[in-house]
Amino acid sequence: MTGAASLPALPGARTIAAGSYTITIAPGALGALGTIARAQAPAHRYVIVTDDAVAALYGREARQALGGAELFTIPPGEAFKTREQWAAVTDQMLERHYGRDTVVVALGGGVVGDLAGFVAATYMRGVPFIQVPTTLLAMIDASIGGKTAVDTPVGKNLVGVFHQPAAVVVDPEMLVSLPPAQLRAGLAEAIKHGIIADAAYLEAILRDLPVVRAGGEAAVEALIPIIARSIEIKTAVVARDEREAGVRKVLNFGHTLGHAVELLGEYRMLHGEAVAIGMVLEAQLGERIGVTAAGTAAAVREAVRAAGMPTALPAGQSAEALLLATRADKKARQGQVEYALPARIGAMAGEERGWGIPVSDADVRAVLASAAVQG
C-alpha cells in the first residue's frame, strides 16, 4: 500500500487508517476508484465482482474508473453467498487467465464483499482485493476487518478466511439509491457500535434518525459522520484483535441469535433486521443472567424500534429450532454457545472471560419464550 498521501484530493474526503490499509470516505469517491486503486493496490488487471442490481446502477462507472475492468455478476441476496457462486466466479477468472498480479474489486453490499473477498483470499493462494461497499451496512461493518466467507445449509459464514482488503472506498452518495429497508438494516450495525462502545454516539444516531429515515441528500449528509464514527469504532476493535481471539468478539453482539433467525428464515430477512432482533433478545439475556445493567434491554429495544426495525421474533420460529441453530454458530465452544453481552449502553461485559460469555440453554429458552409472547 502506498498510503494516504498518494490518494487523490476529493472534496470532503476523510481517511481512516486501518492497519495495513486505508479507508477513504468521500462523496464521489467511486469516480476516483481507479486513482485510489492504483495508489493502494496496483495491479496488472482489475476484476470487479458485483451483483446484478448493483451492476445496473454502478457497474459502468466502476469499469470506466478502472480502465475498462471486466465485471462478473452474481444474483443479489444472501441466498447466493454460496460455495457454488464462489466456484463460478473463480472458474471465470481462471478461464480468462487472471494471474497473481490481479486485484479483485468487491462492488456491492455485504454479500458481494464476503464472496468476492473469499474469492480473492483463495484465488491462486490469495490476491489483493478492494472493498467498494454500496450499502450502509457494508460501509460501516461488512467491508471492514477482513472477514470473508460463504454460507452453507448448516449456517451462515461457516466457510471462510480472514483476508484484509488492500483498500476500502466509501462513497456515501451511493446511499441515495438505497431502498429504505436497506438503509434501516444498516442502522442496526451503527446502533450496535453505540451500544458496545460509545453511549454518546448512540444518542447522536437517535437524534439524527428522523433525517436519515426521510432519505435523500439530507440523509446522506447526516450519515457521513455516522459512517465515519462506526468505522472508527470497528477498526479500533479489529486493531486489537484481528482474528477474533478476544475483544473482537464484542462485535458479535446481536449476531448469535440474529444469525439463527436468519437461518430459520432462509435468509429472506435482511441481515440488519435479524441483528436488530438479536440485540433485543441478547440484551434481555444479559439482564437475566446478571451481567447487564437493568434497563439496558429496554434502551436497546427502543433504539431498534426508533430505527424502524423489528424487535420480536418472526412468526413460526420456535425456541428449540433457534437453540439448535446457535449450536452450529462459529461462537459455540465445547458444545456451549458463547454470547457477546453488554454491561450497559456503551460498554461490554465479559472481559475477564475473554469477552465470550457461556449461557445455559435454560436461560436462552426463557428469554425466547418471553419474546414469543411479546411477538
C-alpha positions as a printed NumPy array, in Angstrom:
array([[  0.   ,   0.   ,   0.   ],
       [  1.388,   3.399,  -0.943],
       [ -0.618,   5.176,   1.751],
       [ -2.996,   8.048,   2.293],
       [ -0.506,  10.586,   0.905],
       [ -0.993,   9.106,  -2.564],
       [ -4.756,   9.478,  -2.528],
       [ -6.479,  11.949,  -4.841],
       [ -7.756,  15.227,  -3.416],
       [-11.501,  14.715,  -3.034],
       [-13.764,  17.445,  -1.596],
       [-14.862,  16.483,   1.901],
       [-12.685,  13.38 ,   1.909],
       [-11.746,  11.664,   5.134],
       [ -9.241,   8.846,   5.502],
       [ -9.041,   6.376,   8.362],
       [ -6.004,   4.167,   8.876],
       [ -6.893,   0.528,   9.454],
       [ -3.576,  -1.203,   9.978],
       [ -2.281,  -2.309,   6.591],
       [ -4.812,  -0.329,   4.555],
       [ -6.607,   2.989,   4.362],
       [-10.362,   3.624,   4.293],
       [-11.385,   6.564,   2.115],
       [-14.744,   8.219,   2.827],
       [-15.765,  10.87 ,   0.297],
       [-18.802,  11.847,  -1.754],
       [-17.931,  10.989,  -5.354],
       [-15.216,   8.52 ,  -4.381],
       [-16.466,   5.969,  -6.918],
       [-15.296,   8.211,  -9.745],
       [-11.815,   8.248,  -8.195],
       [-11.722,   4.475,  -7.729],
       [ -9.068,   3.992, -10.406],
       [ -6.715,   6.541,  -8.854],
       [ -7.224,   5.106,  -5.378],
       [ -6.739,   1.548,  -6.654],
       [ -3.508,   2.381,  -8.443],
       [ -2.188,   4.145,  -5.329],
       [ -3.122,   1.453,  -2.802],
       [ -3.395,  -1.766,  -4.804],
       [ -1.508,  -1.548,  -8.135],
       [ -2.261,  -4.459, -10.443],
       [ -1.773,  -5.731, -13.956],
       [ -5.521,  -6.373, -14.172],
       [ -8.535,  -5.486, -12.057],
       [-11.687,  -7.588, -11.996],
       [-14.951,  -6.332, -10.484],
       [-17.297,  -8.709,  -8.682],
       [-20.793,  -7.368,  -8.058],
       [-24.438,  -8.406,  -8.197],
       [-26.931,  -7.799, -10.984],
       [-28.72 ,  -4.952,  -9.183],
       [-25.557,  -3.02 ,  -8.304],
       [-24.1  ,  -3.623, -11.765],
       [-27.082,  -1.83 , -13.3  ],
       [-26.507,   1.191, -11.045],
       [-22.746,   1.496, -10.753],
       [-21.084,  -1.125, -12.925],
       [-20.365,   1.162, -15.858],
       [-18.832,   3.93 , -13.723],
       [-16.686,   1.443, -11.809],
       [-15.445,  -0.171, -15.019],
       [-14.57 ,   3.205, -16.519],
       [-12.74 ,   4.287, -13.37 ],
       [-10.649,   1.119, -13.545],
       [ -9.841,   1.482, -17.237],
       [-12.411,  -0.958, -18.573],
       [-12.041,  -3.709, -15.97 ],
       [-14.068,  -6.867, -16.561],
       [-17.193,  -7.264, -14.475],
       [-18.542, -10.56 , -13.092],
       [-22.023, -10.624, -11.557],
       [-23.944, -12.869,  -9.196],
       [-27.667, -12.774,  -8.376],
       [-28.473, -10.403,  -5.487],
       [-29.263, -11.65 ,  -1.986],
       [-27.845, -13.696,   0.878],
       [-29.19 , -16.894,  -0.681],
       [-26.46 , -16.602,  -3.33 ],
       [-23.499, -16.226,  -0.987],
       [-22.597, -19.861,  -1.562],
       [-19.746, -22.155,  -2.452],
       [-21.378, -22.599,  -5.845],
       [-21.162, -18.874,  -6.608],
       [-17.588, -18.786,  -5.274],
       [-16.716, -21.593,  -7.679],
       [-18.47 , -19.884, -10.591],
       [-16.551, -16.61 , -10.135],
       [-13.258, -18.422,  -9.554],
       [-13.755, -20.55 , -12.674],
       [-14.494, -17.464, -14.775],
       [-11.278, -15.86 , -13.581],
       [ -9.292, -18.993, -14.383],
       [-10.852, -19.287, -17.829],
       [ -9.843, -15.687, -18.589],
       [ -6.286, -16.293, -17.349],
       [ -6.207, -13.849, -14.472],
       [ -2.854, -14.181, -12.742],
       [ -1.476, -13.46 ,  -9.294],
       [ -0.959,  -9.842, -10.361],
       [ -4.747,  -9.356, -10.291],
       [ -6.731,  -7.291,  -7.802],
       [-10.371,  -8.215,  -7.129],
       [-12.745,  -5.284,  -6.572],
       [-15.849,  -6.058,  -4.492],
       [-18.575,  -3.646,  -5.582],
       [-21.731,  -4.171,  -3.55 ],
       [-23.186,  -4.91 ,  -0.154],
       [-22.086,  -7.389,   2.461],
       [-22.91 , -10.452,   0.374],
       [-20.725,  -9.318,  -2.501],
       [-17.964,  -8.179,  -0.159],
       [-17.863, -11.506,   1.679],
       [-17.997, -13.579,  -1.505],
       [-15.542, -11.507,  -3.532],
       [-13.191, -11.333,  -0.561],
       [-13.294, -15.125,  -0.251],
       [-12.575, -15.432,  -3.971],
       [ -9.579, -13.115,  -3.554],
       [ -8.353, -14.93 ,  -0.437],
       [ -8.337, -18.304,  -2.165],
       [ -7.551, -17.474,  -5.807],
       [ -4.026, -18.721,  -6.54 ],
       [ -3.462, -18.827,  -2.758],
       [ -4.515, -15.227,  -2.366],
       [ -4.621, -11.994,  -4.334],
       [ -5.382,  -8.478,  -3.048],
       [ -8.875,  -7.073,  -3.081],
       [-10.557,  -3.69 ,  -2.69 ],
       [-13.862,  -3.182,  -0.926],
       [-16.265,  -0.693,  -2.539],
       [-19.358,  -1.014,  -0.297],
       [-22.663,   0.22 ,  -1.709],
       [-24.942,  -0.287,   1.318],
       [-24.83 ,   1.398,   4.705],
       [-24.337,  -1.931,   6.454],
       [-21.363,  -2.792,   4.25 ],
       [-19.856,   0.695,   4.615],
       [-19.806,   0.631,   8.398],
       [-19.365,  -3.061,   9.093],
       [-19.016,  -5.783,   6.477],
       [-16.27 ,  -4.123,   4.419],
       [-14.071,  -3.503,   7.476],
       [-11.923,  -6.057,   9.248],
       [-11.06 ,  -8.743,   6.716],
       [-13.752, -11.357,   7.34 ],
       [-14.62 , -13.216,   4.136],
       [-16.91 , -16.216,   3.888],
       [-19.777, -18.046,   2.247],
       [-22.866, -19.59 ,   3.816],
       [-23.797, -23.269,   3.997],
       [-27.129, -25.031,   4.636],
       [-25.983, -25.548,   8.236],
       [-25.304, -21.901,   8.988],
       [-24.004, -18.5  ,   7.966],
       [-20.344, -17.68 ,   7.213],
       [-19.131, -21.138,   8.212],
       [-16.632, -21.454,   5.345],
       [-14.254, -18.547,   5.062],
       [-10.924, -16.953,   5.897],
       [ -9.526, -13.717,   7.296],
       [ -8.16 , -11.677,   4.376],
       [ -7.708,  -7.96 ,   4.903],
       [ -8.591,  -5.674,   1.98 ],
       [ -5.892,  -3.583,   0.301],
       [ -8.222,  -0.568,   0.441],
       [-11.8  ,   0.39 ,   1.266],
       [-13.515,   3.082,  -0.81 ],
       [-16.711,   4.511,   0.708],
       [-18.851,   6.81 ,  -1.429],
       [-21.833,   7.979,   0.677],
       [-23.588,   9.319,  -2.45 ],
       [-24.379,   5.708,  -3.347],
       [-26.814,   5.615,  -0.439],
       [-29.255,   7.863,  -2.331],
       [-30.255,   4.837,  -4.412],
       [-30.573,   2.523,  -1.409],
       [-34.127,   1.3  ,  -0.621],
       [-35.416,   2.457,   2.804],
       [-35.398,  -1.109,   4.172],
       [-31.714,  -1.499,   3.327],
       [-30.92 ,   1.844,   4.941],
       [-32.691,   0.799,   8.134],
       [-30.83 ,  -2.517,   8.102],
       [-27.527,  -0.657,   8.038],
       [-28.57 ,   1.415,  11.022],
       [-28.7  ,  -1.785,  13.075],
       [-24.925,  -2.07 ,  12.929],
       [-24.463,   1.626,  13.743],
       [-26.721,   1.214,  16.772],
       [-24.712,  -1.872,  17.734],
       [-21.479,   0.136,  17.662],
       [-23.004,   2.692,  20.009],
       [-24.22 ,   0.016,  22.4  ],
       [-20.899,  -1.796,  22.579],
       [-18.539,   1.184,  22.7  ],
       [-19.967,   4.72 ,  22.763],
       [-23.172,   5.783,  24.508],
       [-22.869,   9.365,  23.221],
       [-22.622,   8.059,  19.655],
       [-25.833,   6.092,  20.129],
       [-27.569,   9.258,  21.316],
       [-26.32 ,  11.113,  18.229],
       [-27.68 ,   8.389,  15.952],
       [-31.075,   8.559,  17.615],
       [-31.154,  12.369,  17.254],
       [-30.455,  12.1  ,  13.524],
       [-32.883,   9.247,  12.837],
       [-35.743,  11.44 ,  11.511],
       [-33.458,  12.965,   8.869],
       [-31.848,   9.647,   7.977],
       [-35.137,   7.792,   7.656],
       [-36.527,  10.521,   5.38 ],
       [-33.895,   9.617,   2.79 ],
       [-32.455,  11.766,   0.014],
       [-29.458,  14.089,   0.019],
       [-30.123,  15.34 ,   3.558],
       [-29.966,  11.767,   4.819],
       [-26.629,  11.225,   3.097],
       [-25.197,  14.334,   4.75 ],
       [-26.415,  13.145,   8.15 ],
       [-24.968,   9.694,   7.554],
       [-21.405,  10.793,   6.772],
       [-20.408,  11.337,  10.445],
       [-22.278,   8.152,  11.393],
       [-20.313,   6.183,   8.808],
       [-17.024,   7.674,   9.978],
       [-17.648,   7.044,  13.69 ],
       [-18.785,   3.462,  13.14 ],
       [-15.692,   2.767,  11.062],
       [-13.508,   4.266,  13.798],
       [-15.121,   2.011,  16.409],
       [-14.811,  -1.131,  14.356],
       [-11.242,  -0.508,  13.195],
       [-10.162,   0.198,  16.78 ],
       [-11.579,  -3.138,  17.925],
       [-10.119,  -5.074,  14.994],
       [ -6.693,  -3.482,  15.528],
       [ -6.616,  -5.048,  18.991],
       [ -7.747,  -8.489,  17.84 ],
       [ -7.685,  -9.172,  14.105],
       [ -8.661, -12.853,  14.274],
       [-11.353, -12.733,  16.946],
       [ -9.455, -14.462,  19.719],
       [-10.551, -11.912,  22.317],
       [-12.002,  -8.409,  22.275],
       [-13.207,  -8.607,  18.659],
       [-15.923, -10.916,  19.975],
       [-17.776,  -7.829,  21.246],
       [-18.696,  -7.062,  17.63 ],
       [-20.831, -10.222,  17.705],
       [-23.435,  -8.611,  19.965],
       [-26.831,  -9.454,  18.468],
       [-25.346, -11.868,  15.964],
       [-25.597, -15.211,  17.747],
       [-29.396, -15.209,  17.886],
       [-29.532, -12.904,  14.857],
       [-27.784, -15.462,  12.661],
       [-30.137, -18.153,  13.957],
       [-33.134, -16.009,  13.   ],
       [-31.655, -15.501,   9.527],
       [-31.014, -19.212,   9.044],
       [-34.511, -20.298,  10.1  ],
       [-35.983, -17.626,   7.837],
       [-33.935, -18.982,   4.911],
       [-32.265, -15.562,   4.591],
       [-35.451, -13.815,   3.498],
       [-34.947, -11.296,   6.301],
       [-32.296,  -8.622,   5.871],
       [-29.186,  -9.172,   7.974],
       [-29.622,  -5.896,   9.849],
       [-33.212,  -6.753,  10.736],
       [-32.117, -10.109,  12.159],
       [-29.295,  -8.447,  14.114],
       [-31.781,  -5.912,  15.499],
       [-33.923,  -8.744,  16.87 ],
       [-30.789, -10.467,  18.144],
       [-29.658,  -7.357,  20.026],
       [-33.022,  -7.015,  21.764],
       [-33.034, -10.679,  22.8  ],
       [-29.391, -10.801,  23.828],
       [-29.705,  -7.661,  25.963],
       [-32.62 ,  -9.363,  27.732],
       [-30.428, -12.442,  28.133],
       [-27.663, -10.346,  29.696],
       [-30.065,  -8.875,  32.226],
       [-31.443, -12.309,  33.04 ],
       [-28.027, -13.793,  33.888],
       [-26.932, -10.676,  35.768],
       [-24.14 ,  -9.303,  33.561],
       [-26.16 ,  -6.438,  32.059],
       [-27.444,  -3.425,  33.961],
       [-31.201,  -3.224,  34.465],
       [-32.884,  -1.043,  31.87 ],
       [-30.32 ,  -1.758,  29.143],
       [-32.632,  -4.134,  27.273],
       [-35.4  ,  -1.535,  27.244],
       [-32.986,   1.064,  25.862],
       [-31.833,  -1.344,  23.144],
       [-35.415,  -2.179,  22.22 ],
       [-36.346,   1.499,  21.983],
       [-33.338,   2.296,  19.765],
       [-34.219,  -0.576,  17.435],
       [-37.864,   0.462,  17.339],
       [-36.956,   4.096,  16.639],
       [-34.909,   2.971,  13.64 ],
       [-37.952,   1.178,  12.238],
       [-36.662,  -2.35 ,  12.712],
       [-38.349,  -5.418,  14.217],
       [-37.967,  -6.151,  17.915],
       [-39.724,  -9.549,  18.125],
       [-39.17 , -12.982,  16.619],
       [-40.794, -13.783,  13.28 ],
       [-43.855, -15.977,  13.492],
       [-43.175, -19.695,  13.448],
       [-39.63 , -19.655,  14.837],
       [-39.521, -21.925,  17.869],
       [-37.12 , -21.69 ,  20.777],
       [-35.823, -25.215,  20.163],
       [-35.124, -24.569,  16.486],
       [-33.304, -21.339,  17.336],
       [-31.23 , -23.074,  20.007],
       [-30.249, -25.78 ,  17.544],
       [-29.236, -23.163,  15.003],
       [-26.987, -21.383,  17.517],
       [-25.076, -24.606,  18.14 ],
       [-23.845, -24.555,  14.54 ],
       [-22.591, -20.999,  15.009],
       [-18.855, -20.262,  14.988],
       [-19.15 , -18.921,  18.531],
       [-20.026, -22.309,  20.062],
       [-17.277, -23.775,  22.277],
       [-17.259, -27.291,  23.751],
       [-20.941, -27.706,  22.981],
       [-21.938, -24.471,  24.711],
       [-22.785, -21.229,  22.945],
       [-20.95 , -18.048,  23.908],
       [-22.608, -14.634,  23.699],
       [-21.272, -11.089,  23.49 ],
       [-23.359,  -9.215,  26.06 ],
       [-23.436,  -5.556,  27.131],
       [-22.623,  -4.446,  30.645],
       [-24.575,  -1.265,  29.913],
       [-25.042,   1.081,  26.958],
       [-21.533,   1.95 ,  25.784],
       [-19.629,  -0.926,  27.401],
       [-19.474,  -4.698,  27.085],
       [-19.335,  -7.383,  29.757],
       [-17.091, -10.405,  29.888],
       [-13.546,  -9.047,  29.716],
       [-12.467, -11.455,  32.454],
       [-13.81 , -14.365,  30.358],
       [-12.228, -13.338,  27.074],
       [-15.347, -11.384,  26.008],
       [-17.388, -14.515,  25.261],
       [-19.964, -15.438,  27.927],
       [-21.333, -19.017,  28.013],
       [-25.093, -19.087,  28.577],
       [-27.217, -22.096,  29.534],
       [-29.953, -23.391,  27.269],
       [-32.446, -22.857,  30.094],
       [-31.738, -19.124,  30.199],
       [-31.931, -18.798,  26.43 ],
       [-35.215, -20.728,  26.352],
       [-36.69 , -18.423,  28.988],
       [-35.815, -15.299,  27.01 ],
       [-37.082, -16.784,  23.761],
       [-40.339, -17.844,  25.404],
       [-40.835, -14.282,  26.64 ],
       [-40.053, -12.937,  23.169],
       [-42.597, -15.234,  21.568],
       [-45.294, -13.882,  23.902],
       [-44.326, -10.288,  23.064],
       [-44.29 , -11.022,  19.343]])
